[in-house]
Structure formats: C-alpha cells, structure tokens
Short mmCIF file of C-alpha atoms in Angstrom, two decimals:
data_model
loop_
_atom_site.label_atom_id
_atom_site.label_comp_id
_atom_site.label_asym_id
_atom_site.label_seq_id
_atom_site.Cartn_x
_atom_site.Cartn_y
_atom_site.Cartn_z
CA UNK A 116 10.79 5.51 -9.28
CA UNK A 117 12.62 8.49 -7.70
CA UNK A 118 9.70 10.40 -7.50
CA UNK A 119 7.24 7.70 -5.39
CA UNK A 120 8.42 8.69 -2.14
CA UNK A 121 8.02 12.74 -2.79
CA UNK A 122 6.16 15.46 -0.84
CA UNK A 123 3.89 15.72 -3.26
CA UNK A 124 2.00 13.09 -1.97
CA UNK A 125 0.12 15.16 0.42
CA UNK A 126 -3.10 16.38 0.26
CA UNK A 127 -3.30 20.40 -1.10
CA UNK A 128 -5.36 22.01 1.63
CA UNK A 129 -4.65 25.32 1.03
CA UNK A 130 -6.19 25.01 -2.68
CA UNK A 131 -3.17 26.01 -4.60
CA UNK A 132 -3.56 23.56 -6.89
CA UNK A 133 -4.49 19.87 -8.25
CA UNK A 134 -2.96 17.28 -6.05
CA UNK A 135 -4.90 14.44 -8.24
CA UNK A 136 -2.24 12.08 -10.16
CA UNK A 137 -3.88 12.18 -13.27
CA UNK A 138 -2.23 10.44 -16.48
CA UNK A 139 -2.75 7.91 -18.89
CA UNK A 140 -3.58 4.67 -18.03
CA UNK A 141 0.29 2.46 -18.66
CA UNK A 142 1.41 5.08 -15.59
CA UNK A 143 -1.02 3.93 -13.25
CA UNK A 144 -0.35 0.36 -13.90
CA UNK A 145 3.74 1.10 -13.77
CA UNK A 146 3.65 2.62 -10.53
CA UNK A 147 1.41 -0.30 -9.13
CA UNK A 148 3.63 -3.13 -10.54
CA UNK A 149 6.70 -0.65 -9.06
CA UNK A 150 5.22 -0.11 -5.45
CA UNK A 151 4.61 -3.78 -5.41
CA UNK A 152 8.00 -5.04 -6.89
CA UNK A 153 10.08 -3.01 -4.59
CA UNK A 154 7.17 -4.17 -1.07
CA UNK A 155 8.09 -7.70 -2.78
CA UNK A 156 12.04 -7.66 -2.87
CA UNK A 157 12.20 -5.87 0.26
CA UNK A 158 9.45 -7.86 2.12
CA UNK A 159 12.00 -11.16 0.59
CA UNK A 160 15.11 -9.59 1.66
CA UNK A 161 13.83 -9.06 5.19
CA UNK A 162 12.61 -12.40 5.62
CA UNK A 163 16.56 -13.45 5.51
CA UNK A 164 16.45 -12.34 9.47
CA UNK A 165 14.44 -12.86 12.47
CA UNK A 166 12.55 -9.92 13.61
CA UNK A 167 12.48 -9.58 17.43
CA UNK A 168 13.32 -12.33 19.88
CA UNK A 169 12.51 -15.64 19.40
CA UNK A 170 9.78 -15.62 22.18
CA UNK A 171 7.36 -13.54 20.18
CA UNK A 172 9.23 -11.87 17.45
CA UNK A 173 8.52 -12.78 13.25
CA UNK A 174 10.45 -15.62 12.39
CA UNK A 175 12.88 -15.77 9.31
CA UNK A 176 11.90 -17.22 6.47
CA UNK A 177 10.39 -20.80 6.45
CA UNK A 178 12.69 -23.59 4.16
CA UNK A 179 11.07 -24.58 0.87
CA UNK A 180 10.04 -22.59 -2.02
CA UNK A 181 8.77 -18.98 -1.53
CA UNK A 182 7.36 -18.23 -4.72
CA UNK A 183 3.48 -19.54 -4.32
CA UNK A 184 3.66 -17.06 -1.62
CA UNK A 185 5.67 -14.51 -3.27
CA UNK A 186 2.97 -14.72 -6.35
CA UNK A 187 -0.02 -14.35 -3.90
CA UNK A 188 1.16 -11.53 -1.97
CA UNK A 189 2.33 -9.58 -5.67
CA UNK A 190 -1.48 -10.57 -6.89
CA UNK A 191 -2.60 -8.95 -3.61
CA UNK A 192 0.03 -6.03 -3.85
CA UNK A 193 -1.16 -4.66 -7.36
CA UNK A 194 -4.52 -5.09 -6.31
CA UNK A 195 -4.16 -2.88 -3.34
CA UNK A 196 -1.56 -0.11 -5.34
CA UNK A 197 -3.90 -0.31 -8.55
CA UNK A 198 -6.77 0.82 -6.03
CA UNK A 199 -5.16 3.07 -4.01
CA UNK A 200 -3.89 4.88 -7.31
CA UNK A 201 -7.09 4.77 -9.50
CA UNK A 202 -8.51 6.61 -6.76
CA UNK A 203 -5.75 9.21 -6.43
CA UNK A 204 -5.90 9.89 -10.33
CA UNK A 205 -9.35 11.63 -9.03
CA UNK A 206 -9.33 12.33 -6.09
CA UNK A 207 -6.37 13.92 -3.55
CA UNK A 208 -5.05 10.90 -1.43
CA UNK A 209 -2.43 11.20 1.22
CA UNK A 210 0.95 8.83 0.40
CA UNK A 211 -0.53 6.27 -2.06
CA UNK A 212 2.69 4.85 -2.26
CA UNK A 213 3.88 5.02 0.95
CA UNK A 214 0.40 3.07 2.27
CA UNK A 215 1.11 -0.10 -0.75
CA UNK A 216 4.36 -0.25 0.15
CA UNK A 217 3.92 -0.74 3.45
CA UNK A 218 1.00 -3.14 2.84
CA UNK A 219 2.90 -5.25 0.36
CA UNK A 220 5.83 -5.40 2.54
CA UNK A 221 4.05 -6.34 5.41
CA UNK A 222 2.24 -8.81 3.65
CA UNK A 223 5.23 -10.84 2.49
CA UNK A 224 7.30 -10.46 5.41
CA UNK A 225 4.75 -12.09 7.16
CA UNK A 226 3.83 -14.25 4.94
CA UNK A 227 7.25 -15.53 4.04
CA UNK A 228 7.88 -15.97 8.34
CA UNK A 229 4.85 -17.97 9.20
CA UNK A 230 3.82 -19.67 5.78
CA UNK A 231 0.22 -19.61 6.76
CA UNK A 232 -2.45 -22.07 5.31
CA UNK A 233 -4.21 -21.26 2.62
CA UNK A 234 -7.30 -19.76 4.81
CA UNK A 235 -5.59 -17.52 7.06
CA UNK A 236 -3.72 -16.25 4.02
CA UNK A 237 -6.61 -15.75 2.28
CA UNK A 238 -7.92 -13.45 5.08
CA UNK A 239 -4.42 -11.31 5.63
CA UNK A 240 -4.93 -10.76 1.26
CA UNK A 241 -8.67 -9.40 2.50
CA UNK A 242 -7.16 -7.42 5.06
CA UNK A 243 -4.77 -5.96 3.16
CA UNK A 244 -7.22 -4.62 0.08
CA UNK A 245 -9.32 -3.49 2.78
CA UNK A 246 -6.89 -1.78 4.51
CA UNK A 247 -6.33 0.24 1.14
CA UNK A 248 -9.97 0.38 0.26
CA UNK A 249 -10.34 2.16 3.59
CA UNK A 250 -7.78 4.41 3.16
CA UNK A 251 -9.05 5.65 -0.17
CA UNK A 252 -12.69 5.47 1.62
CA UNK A 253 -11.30 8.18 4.01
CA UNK A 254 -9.73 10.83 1.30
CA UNK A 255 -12.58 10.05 -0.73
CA UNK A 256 -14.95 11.06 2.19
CA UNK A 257 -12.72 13.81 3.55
CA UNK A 258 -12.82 15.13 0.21
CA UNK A 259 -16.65 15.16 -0.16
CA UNK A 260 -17.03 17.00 3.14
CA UNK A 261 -13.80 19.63 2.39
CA UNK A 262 -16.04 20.28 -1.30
CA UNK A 263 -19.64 20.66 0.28
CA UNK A 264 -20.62 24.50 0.68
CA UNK A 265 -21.30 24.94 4.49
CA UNK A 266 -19.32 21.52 5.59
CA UNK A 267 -16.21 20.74 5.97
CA UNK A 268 -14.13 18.73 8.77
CA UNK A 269 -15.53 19.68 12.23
CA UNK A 270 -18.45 20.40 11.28
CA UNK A 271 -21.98 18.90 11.88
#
C-alpha cells in the first residue's frame, strides 16, 4: 500500500523504460479492492463533518444506516480501479490510483451527504466508471498516437 501513491505513476516519455504495471492477476485485484477500501473509509470518515457552509456546502452524513450506500459505492469503486488498472497492466496510464481514489472518495462522500434515490445514484455510479473509462480512453489514445511512425501529439 506504500507504494500506490509513488512517482512511478507517470507516464515514461522519454522511453527509458516500461511504465506498464504488469503482474499476475491477485495484484491487480489487491490494489483495486485497496484503492477502493481506503476511497471508502476515508469518503466515511469525512462524511462525520459538513463540508462548506450550510448555504451550499455537502452536508454531513444523513442518520440511518450507511451501508446500502457504502456497498454500492465499493461495487462502483472496484469497478472503476479494476478498469483503470487492467488498462495500465498494458498500457502507460498517468496516476491510476490517484484517479480511483479520488473517484471512490468522491462518490461516497457524496453519497453518504445527500443519500440520493436510487436513480440519481444510479447515474453518479455511471459517471463515475465513465469518468475512469475516459481516463484510460485518453492514455490509451495518447499512447496510439506517441507509437504511430510520423504522429505523435501535435501533430495532424
């Protein structure tokens, strides 16, 4: 777990090496059930406090039982890390970890404020794999243009 949050997780432009996180398969799934544990507790812990003032700002957490919520939003979470990861195992993606973490965090902090109906919370879950699915979209089209002879970014 020490090593999610390195600098490793940029992209190797200057070509000195592979920047792909390749290994077997149980790693994959142990840093997508980590990312989204820790975006879970953290997302949880923060809900313990308002956010901004009470005008506009996220509300603390809503009384009654969190934990339909908190098992959507980790169903959601290792969706969104197990993507953004099986595509770094082949590809170079920048901060895989740092972009599930954020989305699982976000995701249950504001989930856990405004305990939305199923429908809306159905639609932040879609936003939030397609929020990773573009992200991995973009390295996985950055890297097609940086790999084509004669194209690369800028170029037309």
């Amino acid at each position: 777990m020490i090593g999610l949050f390195t600098a490793d997780d940029t992209a190797d432009s200057a070509g000195q090496g592979d920047n792909r996180r390749s290994g077997p398969l149980w790693r994959h799934a142990l840093f997508a059930l980590g990312v989204t544990a820790c975006g879970l507790a953290l997302g949880w812990a923060a809900s313990a406090f308002r956010l901004g003032p009470p005008e506009y700002g996220i509300p603390d957490a809503a009384p009654g039982s969190p934990w339909a919520l908190l098992a959507v939003c980790g169903a959601v979470g290792l969706g969104a890390a197990g993507l953004l990861r099986g595509v770094a195992a082949r590809i170079p993606v920048y901060a895989p970890g740092r972009v599930a973490f954020v989305l699982v965090f976000m995701g249950t902090r504001l989930a856990l404020g405004f305990r939305p109906e199923p429908g809306p919370l159905a639609a932040g879950a879609a936003a939030a794999v397609l929020a990773a699915a573009a992200w991995a979209g973009c390295a996985a089209w950055t890297h097609h243009r940086a790999g084509r002879p004669g194209g690369g970014p800028g170029r037309a």
